[in-house]
Short mmCIF file of C-alpha atoms and ligand atoms in Angstrom, two decimals:
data_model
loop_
_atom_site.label_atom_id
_atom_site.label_comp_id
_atom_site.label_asym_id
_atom_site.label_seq_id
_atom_site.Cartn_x
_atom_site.Cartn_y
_atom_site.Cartn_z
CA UNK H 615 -67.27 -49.97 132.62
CA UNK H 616 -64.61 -50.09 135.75
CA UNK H 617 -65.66 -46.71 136.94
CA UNK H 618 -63.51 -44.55 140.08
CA UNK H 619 -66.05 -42.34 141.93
CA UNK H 620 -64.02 -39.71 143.86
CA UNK H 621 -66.10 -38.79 146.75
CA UNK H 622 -68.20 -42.16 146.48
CA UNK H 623 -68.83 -42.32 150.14
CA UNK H 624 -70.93 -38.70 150.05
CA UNK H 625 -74.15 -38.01 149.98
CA UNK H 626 -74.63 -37.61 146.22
CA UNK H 627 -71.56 -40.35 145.47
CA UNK H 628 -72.67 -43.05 147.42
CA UNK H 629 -76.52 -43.24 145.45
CA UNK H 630 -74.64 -43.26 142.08
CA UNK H 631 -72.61 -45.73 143.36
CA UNK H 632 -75.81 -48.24 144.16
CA UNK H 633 -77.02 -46.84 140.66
CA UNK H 634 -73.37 -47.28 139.04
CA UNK H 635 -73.83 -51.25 140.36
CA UNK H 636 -77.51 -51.75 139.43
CA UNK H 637 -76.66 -50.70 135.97
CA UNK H 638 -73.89 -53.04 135.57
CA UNK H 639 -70.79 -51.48 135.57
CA UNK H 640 -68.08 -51.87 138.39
CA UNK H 641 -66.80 -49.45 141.13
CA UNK H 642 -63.53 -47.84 142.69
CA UNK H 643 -64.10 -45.78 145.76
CA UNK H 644 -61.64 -43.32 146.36
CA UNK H 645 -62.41 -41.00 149.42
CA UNK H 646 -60.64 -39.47 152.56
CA UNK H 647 -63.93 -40.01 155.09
CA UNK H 648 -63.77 -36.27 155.31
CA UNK H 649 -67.04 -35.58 155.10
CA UNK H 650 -68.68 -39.24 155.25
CA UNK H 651 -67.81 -42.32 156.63
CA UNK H 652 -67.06 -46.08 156.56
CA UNK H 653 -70.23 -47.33 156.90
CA UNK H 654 -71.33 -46.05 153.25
CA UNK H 655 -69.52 -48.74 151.74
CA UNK H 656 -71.38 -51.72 153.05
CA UNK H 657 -74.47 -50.08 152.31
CA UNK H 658 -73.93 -49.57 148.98
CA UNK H 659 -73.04 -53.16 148.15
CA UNK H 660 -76.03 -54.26 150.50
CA UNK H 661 -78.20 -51.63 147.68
CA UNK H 662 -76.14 -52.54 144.81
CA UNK H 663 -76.13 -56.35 145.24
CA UNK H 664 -72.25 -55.95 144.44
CA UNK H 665 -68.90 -55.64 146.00
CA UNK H 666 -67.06 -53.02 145.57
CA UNK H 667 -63.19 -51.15 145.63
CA UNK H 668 -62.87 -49.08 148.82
CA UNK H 669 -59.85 -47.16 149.05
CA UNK H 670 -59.35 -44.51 151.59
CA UNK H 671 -57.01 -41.79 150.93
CA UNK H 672 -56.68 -38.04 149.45
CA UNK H 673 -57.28 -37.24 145.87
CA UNK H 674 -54.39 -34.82 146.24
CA UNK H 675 -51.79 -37.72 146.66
CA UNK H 676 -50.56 -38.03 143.47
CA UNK H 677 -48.89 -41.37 143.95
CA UNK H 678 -51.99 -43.09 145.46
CA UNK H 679 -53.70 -42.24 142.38
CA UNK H 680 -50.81 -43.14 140.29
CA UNK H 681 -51.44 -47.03 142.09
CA UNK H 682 -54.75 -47.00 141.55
CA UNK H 683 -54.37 -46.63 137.90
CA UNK H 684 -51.59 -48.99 138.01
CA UNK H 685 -53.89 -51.70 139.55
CA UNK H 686 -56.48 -51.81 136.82
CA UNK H 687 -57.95 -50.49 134.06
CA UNK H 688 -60.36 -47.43 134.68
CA UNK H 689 -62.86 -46.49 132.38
CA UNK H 690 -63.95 -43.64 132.99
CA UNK H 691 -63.87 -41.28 136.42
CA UNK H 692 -67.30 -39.84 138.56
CA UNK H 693 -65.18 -37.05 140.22
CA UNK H 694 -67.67 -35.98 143.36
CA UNK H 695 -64.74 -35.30 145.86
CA UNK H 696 -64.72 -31.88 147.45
CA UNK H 697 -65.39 -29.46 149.96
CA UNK H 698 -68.86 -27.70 149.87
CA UNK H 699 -70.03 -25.75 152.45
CA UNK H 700 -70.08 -22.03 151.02
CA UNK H 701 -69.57 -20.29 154.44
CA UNK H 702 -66.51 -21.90 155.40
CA UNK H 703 -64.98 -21.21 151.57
CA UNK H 704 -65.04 -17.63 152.60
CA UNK H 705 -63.19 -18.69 155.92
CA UNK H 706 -61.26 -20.85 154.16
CA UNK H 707 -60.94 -19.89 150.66
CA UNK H 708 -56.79 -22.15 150.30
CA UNK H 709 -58.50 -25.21 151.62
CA UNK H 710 -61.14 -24.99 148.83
CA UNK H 711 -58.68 -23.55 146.50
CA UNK H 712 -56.21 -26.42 147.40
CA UNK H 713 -58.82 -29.40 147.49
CA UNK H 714 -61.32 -28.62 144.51
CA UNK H 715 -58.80 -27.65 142.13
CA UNK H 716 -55.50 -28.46 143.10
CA UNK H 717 -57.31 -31.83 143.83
CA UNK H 718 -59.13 -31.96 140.62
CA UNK H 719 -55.40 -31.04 138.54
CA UNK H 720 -53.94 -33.91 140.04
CA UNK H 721 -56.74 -35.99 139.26
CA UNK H 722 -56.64 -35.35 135.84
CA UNK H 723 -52.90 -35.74 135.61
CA UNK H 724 -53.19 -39.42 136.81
CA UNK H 725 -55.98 -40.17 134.65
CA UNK H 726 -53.57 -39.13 131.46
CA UNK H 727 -50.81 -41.05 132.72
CA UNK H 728 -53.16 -43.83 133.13
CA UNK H 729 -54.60 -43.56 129.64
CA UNK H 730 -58.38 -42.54 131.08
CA UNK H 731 -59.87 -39.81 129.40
CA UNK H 732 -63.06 -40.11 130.37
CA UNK H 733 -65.00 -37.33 133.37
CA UNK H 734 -68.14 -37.01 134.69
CA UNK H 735 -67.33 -33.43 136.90
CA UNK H 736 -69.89 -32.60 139.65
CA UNK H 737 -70.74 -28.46 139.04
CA UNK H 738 -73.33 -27.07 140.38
CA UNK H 739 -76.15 -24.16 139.69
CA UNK H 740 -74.12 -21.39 141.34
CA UNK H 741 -71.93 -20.80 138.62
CA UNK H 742 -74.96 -18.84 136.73
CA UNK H 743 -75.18 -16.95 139.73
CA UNK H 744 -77.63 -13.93 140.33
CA UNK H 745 -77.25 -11.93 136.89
CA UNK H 746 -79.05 -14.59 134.72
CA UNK H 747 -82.93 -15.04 135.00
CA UNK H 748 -84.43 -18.54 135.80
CA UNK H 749 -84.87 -20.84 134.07
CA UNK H 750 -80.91 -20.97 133.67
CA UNK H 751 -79.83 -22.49 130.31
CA UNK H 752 -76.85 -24.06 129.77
CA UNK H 753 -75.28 -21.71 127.02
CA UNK H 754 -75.67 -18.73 129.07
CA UNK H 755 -72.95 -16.73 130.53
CA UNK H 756 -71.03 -18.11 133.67
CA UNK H 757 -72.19 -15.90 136.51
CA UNK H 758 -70.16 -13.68 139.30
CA UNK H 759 -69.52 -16.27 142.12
CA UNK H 760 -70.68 -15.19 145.50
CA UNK H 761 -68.30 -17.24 147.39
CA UNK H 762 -64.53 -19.09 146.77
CA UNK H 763 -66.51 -22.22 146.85
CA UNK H 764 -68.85 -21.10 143.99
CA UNK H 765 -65.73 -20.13 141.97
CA UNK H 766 -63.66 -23.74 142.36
CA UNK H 767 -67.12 -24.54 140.27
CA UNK H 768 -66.15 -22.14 137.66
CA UNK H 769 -62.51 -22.72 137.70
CA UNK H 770 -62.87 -26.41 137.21
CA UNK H 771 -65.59 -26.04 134.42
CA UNK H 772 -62.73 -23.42 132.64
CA UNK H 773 -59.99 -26.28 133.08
CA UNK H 774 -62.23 -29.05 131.64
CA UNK H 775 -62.88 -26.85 128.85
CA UNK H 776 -59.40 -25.46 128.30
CA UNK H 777 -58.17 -29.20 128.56
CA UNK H 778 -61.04 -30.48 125.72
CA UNK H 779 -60.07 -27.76 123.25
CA UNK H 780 -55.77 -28.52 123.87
CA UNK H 781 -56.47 -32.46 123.88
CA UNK H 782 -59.59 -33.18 121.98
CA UNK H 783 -59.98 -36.97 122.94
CA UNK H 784 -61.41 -36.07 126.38
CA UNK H 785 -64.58 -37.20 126.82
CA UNK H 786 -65.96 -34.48 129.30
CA UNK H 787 -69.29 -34.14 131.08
CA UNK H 788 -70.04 -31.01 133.26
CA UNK H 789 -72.99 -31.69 135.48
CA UNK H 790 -74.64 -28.68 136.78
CA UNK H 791 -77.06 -29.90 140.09
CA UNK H 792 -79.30 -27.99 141.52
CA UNK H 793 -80.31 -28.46 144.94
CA UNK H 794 -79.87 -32.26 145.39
CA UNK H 795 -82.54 -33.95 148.17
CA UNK H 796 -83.71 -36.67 150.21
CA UNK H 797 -82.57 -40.37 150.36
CA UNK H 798 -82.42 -43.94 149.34
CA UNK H 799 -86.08 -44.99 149.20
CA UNK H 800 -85.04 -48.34 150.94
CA UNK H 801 -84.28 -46.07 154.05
CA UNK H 802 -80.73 -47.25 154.40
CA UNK H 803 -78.65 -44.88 152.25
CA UNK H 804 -78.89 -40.99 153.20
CA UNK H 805 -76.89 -37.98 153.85
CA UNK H 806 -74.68 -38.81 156.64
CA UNK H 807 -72.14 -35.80 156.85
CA UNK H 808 -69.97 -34.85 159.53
CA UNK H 809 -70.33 -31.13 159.11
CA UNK H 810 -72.63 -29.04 160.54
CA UNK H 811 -75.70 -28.83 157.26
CA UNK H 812 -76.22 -25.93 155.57
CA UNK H 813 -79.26 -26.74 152.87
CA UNK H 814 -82.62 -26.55 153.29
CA UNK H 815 -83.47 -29.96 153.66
CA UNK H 816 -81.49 -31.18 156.35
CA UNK H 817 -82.28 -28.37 158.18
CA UNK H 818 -85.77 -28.94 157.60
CA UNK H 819 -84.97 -32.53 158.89
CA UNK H 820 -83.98 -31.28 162.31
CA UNK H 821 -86.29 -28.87 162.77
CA UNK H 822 -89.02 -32.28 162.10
CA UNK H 823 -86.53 -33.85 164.63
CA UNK H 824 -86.13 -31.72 167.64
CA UNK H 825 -82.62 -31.31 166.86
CA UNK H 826 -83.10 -27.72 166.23
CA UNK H 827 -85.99 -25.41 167.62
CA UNK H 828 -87.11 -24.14 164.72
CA UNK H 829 -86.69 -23.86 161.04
CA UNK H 830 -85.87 -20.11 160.45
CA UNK H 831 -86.97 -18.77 157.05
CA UNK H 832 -84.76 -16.43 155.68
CA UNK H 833 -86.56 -14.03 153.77
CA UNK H 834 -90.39 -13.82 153.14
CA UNK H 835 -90.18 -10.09 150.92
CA UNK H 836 -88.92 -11.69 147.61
CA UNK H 837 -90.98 -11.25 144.52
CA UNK H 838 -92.30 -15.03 143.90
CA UNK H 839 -95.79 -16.13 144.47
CA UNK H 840 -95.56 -15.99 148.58
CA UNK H 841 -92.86 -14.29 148.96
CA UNK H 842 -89.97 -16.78 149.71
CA UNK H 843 -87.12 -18.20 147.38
CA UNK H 844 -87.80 -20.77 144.95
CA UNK H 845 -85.22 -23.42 144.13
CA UNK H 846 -85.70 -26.44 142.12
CA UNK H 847 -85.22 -29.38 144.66
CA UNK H 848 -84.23 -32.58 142.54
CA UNK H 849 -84.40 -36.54 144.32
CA UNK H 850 -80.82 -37.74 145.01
CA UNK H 851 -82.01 -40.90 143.10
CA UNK H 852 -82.90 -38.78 139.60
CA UNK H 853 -79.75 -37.06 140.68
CA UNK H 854 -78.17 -40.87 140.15
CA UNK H 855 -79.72 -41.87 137.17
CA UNK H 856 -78.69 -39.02 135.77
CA UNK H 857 -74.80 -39.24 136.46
CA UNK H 858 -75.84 -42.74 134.77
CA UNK H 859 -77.41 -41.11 131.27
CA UNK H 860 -74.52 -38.95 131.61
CA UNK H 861 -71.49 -41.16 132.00
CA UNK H 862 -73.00 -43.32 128.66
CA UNK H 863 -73.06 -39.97 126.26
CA UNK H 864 -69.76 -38.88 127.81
CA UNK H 865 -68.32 -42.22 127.19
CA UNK H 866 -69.77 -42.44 123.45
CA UNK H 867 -69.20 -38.44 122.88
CA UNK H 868 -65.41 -36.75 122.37
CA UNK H 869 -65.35 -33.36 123.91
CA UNK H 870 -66.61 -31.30 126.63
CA UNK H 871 -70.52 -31.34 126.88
CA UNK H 872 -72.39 -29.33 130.16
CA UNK H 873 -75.75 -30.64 131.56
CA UNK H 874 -78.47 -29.38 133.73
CA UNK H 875 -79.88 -31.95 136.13
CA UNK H 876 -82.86 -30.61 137.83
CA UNK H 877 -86.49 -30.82 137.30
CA UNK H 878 -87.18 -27.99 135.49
CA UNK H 879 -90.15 -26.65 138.42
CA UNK H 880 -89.14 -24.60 141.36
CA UNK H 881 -90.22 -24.85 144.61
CA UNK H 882 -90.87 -22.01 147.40
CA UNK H 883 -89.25 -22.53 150.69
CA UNK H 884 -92.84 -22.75 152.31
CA UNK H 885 -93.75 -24.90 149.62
CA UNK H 886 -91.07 -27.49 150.30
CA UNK H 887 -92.13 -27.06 154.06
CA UNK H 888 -95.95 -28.00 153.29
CA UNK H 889 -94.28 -30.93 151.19
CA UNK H 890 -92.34 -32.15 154.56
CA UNK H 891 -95.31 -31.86 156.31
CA UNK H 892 -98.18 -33.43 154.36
CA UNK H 893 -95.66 -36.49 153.63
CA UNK H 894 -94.57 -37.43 157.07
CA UNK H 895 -97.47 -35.45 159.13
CA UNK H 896 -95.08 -33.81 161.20
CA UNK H 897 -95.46 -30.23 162.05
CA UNK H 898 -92.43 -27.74 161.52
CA UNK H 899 -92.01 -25.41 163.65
CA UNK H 900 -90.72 -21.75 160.78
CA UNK H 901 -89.76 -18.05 162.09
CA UNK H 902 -89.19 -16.01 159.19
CA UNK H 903 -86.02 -14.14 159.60
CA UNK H 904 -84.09 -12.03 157.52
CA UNK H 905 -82.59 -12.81 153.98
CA UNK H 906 -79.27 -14.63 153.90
CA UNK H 907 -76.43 -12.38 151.87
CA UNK H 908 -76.11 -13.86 148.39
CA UNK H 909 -79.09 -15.93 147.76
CA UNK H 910 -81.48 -15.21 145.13
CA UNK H 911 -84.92 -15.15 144.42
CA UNK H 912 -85.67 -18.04 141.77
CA UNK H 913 -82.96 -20.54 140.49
CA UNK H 914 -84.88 -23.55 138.52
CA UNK H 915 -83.31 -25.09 135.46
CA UNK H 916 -84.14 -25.14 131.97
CA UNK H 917 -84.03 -29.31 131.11
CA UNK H 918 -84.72 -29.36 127.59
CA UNK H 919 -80.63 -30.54 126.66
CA UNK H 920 -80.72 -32.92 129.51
CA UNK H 921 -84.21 -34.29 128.22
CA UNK H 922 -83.10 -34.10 124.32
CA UNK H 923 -79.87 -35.43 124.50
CA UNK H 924 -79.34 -37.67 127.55
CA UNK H 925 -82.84 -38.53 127.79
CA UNK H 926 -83.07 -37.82 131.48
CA UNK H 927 -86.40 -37.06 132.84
CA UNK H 928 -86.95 -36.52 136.96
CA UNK H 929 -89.73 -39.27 137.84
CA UNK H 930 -89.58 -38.35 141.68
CA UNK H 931 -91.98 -35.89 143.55
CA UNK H 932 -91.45 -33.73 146.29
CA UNK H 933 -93.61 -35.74 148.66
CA UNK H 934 -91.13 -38.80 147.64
CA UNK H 935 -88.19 -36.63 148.41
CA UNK H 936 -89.43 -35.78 151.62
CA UNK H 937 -91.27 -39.05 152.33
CA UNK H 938 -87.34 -41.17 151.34
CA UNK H 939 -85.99 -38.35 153.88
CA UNK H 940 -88.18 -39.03 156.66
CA UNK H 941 -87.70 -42.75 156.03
CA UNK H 942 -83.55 -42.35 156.37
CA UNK H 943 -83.72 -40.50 159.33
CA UNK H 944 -86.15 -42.24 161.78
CA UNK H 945 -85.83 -45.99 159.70
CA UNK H 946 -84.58 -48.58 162.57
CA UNK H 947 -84.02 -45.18 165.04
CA UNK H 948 -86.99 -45.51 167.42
P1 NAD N 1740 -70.32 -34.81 150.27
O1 NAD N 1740 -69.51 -33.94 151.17
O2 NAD N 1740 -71.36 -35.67 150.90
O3 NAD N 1740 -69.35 -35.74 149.39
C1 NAD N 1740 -68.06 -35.35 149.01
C2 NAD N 1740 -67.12 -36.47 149.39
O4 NAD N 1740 -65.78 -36.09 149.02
C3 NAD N 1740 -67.11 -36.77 150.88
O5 NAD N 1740 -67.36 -38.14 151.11
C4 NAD N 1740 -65.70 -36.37 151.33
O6 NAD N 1740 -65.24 -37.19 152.38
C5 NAD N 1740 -64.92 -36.53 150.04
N1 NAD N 1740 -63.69 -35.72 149.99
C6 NAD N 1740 -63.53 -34.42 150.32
N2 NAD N 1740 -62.26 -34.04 150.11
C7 NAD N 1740 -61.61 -35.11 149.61
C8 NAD N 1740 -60.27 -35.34 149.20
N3 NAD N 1740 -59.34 -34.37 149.27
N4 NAD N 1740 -59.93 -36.57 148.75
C9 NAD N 1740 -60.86 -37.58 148.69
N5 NAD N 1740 -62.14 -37.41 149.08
C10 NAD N 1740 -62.51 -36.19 149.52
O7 NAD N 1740 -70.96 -33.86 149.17
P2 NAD N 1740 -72.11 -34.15 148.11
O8 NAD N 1740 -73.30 -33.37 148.52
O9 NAD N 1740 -72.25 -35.59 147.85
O10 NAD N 1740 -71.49 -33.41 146.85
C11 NAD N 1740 -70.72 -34.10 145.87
C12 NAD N 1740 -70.24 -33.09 144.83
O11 NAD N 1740 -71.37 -32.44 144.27
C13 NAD N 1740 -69.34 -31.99 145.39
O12 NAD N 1740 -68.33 -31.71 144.45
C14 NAD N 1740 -70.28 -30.82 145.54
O13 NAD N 1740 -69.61 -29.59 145.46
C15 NAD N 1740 -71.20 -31.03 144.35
N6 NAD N 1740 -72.51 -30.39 144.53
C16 NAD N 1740 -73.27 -30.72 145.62
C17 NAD N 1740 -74.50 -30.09 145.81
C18 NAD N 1740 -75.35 -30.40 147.02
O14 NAD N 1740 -76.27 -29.63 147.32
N7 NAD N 1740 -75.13 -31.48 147.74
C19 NAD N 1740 -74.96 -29.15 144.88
C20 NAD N 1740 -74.16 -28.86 143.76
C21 NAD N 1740 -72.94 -29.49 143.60
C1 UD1 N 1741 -76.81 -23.05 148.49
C2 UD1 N 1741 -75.53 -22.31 148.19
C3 UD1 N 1741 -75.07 -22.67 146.79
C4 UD1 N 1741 -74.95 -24.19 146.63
C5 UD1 N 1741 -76.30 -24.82 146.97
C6 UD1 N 1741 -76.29 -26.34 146.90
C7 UD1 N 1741 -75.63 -20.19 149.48
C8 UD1 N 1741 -75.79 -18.72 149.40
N1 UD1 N 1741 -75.73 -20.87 148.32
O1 UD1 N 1741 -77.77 -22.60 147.60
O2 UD1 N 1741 -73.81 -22.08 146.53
O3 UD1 N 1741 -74.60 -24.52 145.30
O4 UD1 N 1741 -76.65 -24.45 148.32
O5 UD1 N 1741 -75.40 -26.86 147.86
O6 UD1 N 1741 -75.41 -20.76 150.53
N2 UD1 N 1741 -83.25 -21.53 153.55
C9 UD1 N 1741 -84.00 -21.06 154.60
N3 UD1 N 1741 -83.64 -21.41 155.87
C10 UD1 N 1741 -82.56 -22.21 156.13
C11 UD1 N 1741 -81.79 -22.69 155.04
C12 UD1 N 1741 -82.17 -22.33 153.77
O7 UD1 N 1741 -84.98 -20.34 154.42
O8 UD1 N 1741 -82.27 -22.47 157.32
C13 UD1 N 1741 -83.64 -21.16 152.19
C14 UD1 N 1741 -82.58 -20.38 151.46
O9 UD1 N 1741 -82.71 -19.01 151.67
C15 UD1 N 1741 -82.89 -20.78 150.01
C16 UD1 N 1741 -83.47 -22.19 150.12
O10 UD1 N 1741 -83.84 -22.34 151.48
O11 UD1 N 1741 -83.86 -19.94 149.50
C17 UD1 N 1741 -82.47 -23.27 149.74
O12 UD1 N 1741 -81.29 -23.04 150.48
P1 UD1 N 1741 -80.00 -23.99 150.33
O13 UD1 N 1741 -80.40 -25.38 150.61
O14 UD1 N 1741 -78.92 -23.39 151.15
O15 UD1 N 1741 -79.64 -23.93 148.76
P2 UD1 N 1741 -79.32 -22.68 147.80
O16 UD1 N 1741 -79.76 -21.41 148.38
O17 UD1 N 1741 -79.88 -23.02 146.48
#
């Protein structure tokens, strides 16, 4: 398939990208360098072992995306683009508003002009946020978002679904991730952002790196097994294959369809931490501080769809995660 990936640059874009090529099919970039940069492309060919279509520019420009349809035929769409970082959503709740779903409107508008009908939609695990218990299946009920980023996710899932039941020859995949991690194994293909991070991991990452002081904890009084919050961290490259598994059923399957990707088994904070350490035997230095507003105690996901109907299975451990990580960030840098 000629596949567009909006946000293909990114962190989570640019490994399906490598994936996108490996598996055979061929790629549009479209992406405004917002939060990544240049460089991505070249390494994904390098990965991929393919060119590919590079075009900078805003998914909100309607005509851009009017020439990019023009230009070819697109198969399908991978629509990553988007802002992310949940504090600055409350800051900034008309820049989310605008970009995630006055960007994802006009994306869909092009594609039906252009005769594509096909989405892969990058959701996350927020929008079961803290009323359901973990493991979070995907026919429960949407949650209360916590933040305007958290409800773009729930907006856009409600459009997809509202536009599947008005025009039922959408092929629609919602892709619910759940907290996305470490790098290309080849050490060449990371997250590279231009923000300031947020996640666990690539704060983790300074901490190992002296870029920060210390890693502070937040929260050690929860009710797990020692007492901080369990997430269920998933490799970037599972992450990939997946958006693979899932782009085949959505092509093949007429309708609107929602997926899990995780791996099913959560991980504590300090359990992620020992991970970090035993892979790359550097110490971290941790505080624990006090809980961060809004987070909750376990979020893990139930995989049996994913595993039934797409097939997808997470071969990657933690210590690979963190080992791939470790590997990105110090690979070439001493
Ligand atoms: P990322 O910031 O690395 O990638 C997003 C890309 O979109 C960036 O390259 C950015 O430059 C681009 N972009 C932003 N606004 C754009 C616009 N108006 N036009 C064109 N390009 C634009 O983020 P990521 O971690 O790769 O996340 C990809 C998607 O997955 C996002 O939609 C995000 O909300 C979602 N998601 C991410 C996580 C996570 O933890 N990383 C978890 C759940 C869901
Ligand atoms: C966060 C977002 C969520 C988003 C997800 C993936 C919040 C409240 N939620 O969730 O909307 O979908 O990222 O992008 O921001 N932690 C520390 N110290 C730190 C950083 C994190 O202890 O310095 C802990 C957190 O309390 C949490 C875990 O690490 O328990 C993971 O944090 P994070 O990476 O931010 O992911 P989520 O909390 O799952």
């Amino acid at each position: 398939m000629n596949v567009l990936v909006t946000g293909g640059t990114g962190y989570i874009g640019s490994h399906t990208c490598v994936a996108l090529l490996q598996a055979g099919h061929t790629v549009v970039i479209l992406d405004n360098l917002f939060n990544s940069k240049r460089e991505a492309v070249g390494r994904i060919e390098a990965l991929g072992g393919k060119p590919v279509r590079f075009v900078q520019g805003d998914m909100r420009d309607s005509a851009l995306l009017g020439e990019i349809f023009a230009a070819q035929t697109i198969d399908a769409v991978i629509h990553f683009a988007g802002l992310k970082a949940v504090g600055e959503s409350c800051a900034e709740p008309l820049e989310y508003y605008g970009t995630n779903i006055g960007g994802t409107v006009t994306l869909l508008e092009a594609m039906r002009a252009g005769g594509c009908k096909t989405i892969v939609f990058s959701s996350s695990a927020t929008v079961y946020g803290g009323q359901n218990p973990s493991p979070f299946r995907e026919d429960m009920p949407i949650g209360q978002a916590t933040c305007p980023y958290g409800s773009t996710k729930i907006y856009i899932e409600q459009i997809l679904r509202d536009l599947s039941a008005a025009e039922p020859d959408w092929h629609i995949s919602l892709l619910r991730y759940f907290n996305p991690a470490g790098a290309h194994a080849s050490g060449l293909l990371g997250e590279d952002p231009n923000d300031i991070p947020n996640n666990l991991m690539p704060l983790i990452s300074e901490a190992a790196l002296g870029k920060r002081s210390e890693l502070v904890i937040f929260g050690s009084d929860y009710d797990t097994p020692d007492g901080t919050c369990i997430r269920d961290y998933i490799h970037v490259l599972d992450l990939a294959d997946g958006h693979i598994k899932a782009l085949a059923r959505a092509a093949a399957t007429q309708g609107c369809e929602t997926f899990n990707l995780g791996t099913g088994k959560g991980l504590s904070v300090l359990e992620l931490v020992h991970a970090f350490e035993a892979a790359t035997g550097v110490k971290i230095p941790c505080r624990i501080g006090p809980r961060r507003p809004g987070d909750i105690a376990r979020c893990y996901a139930d995989t049996t769809k994913a595993e039934q109907t797409l097939h997808f299975v997470c071969t990657r451990s933690a210590e690979d995660m963190c080992a791939d990580q470790w590997r990105w960030l110090t690979a070439g840098k001493e």
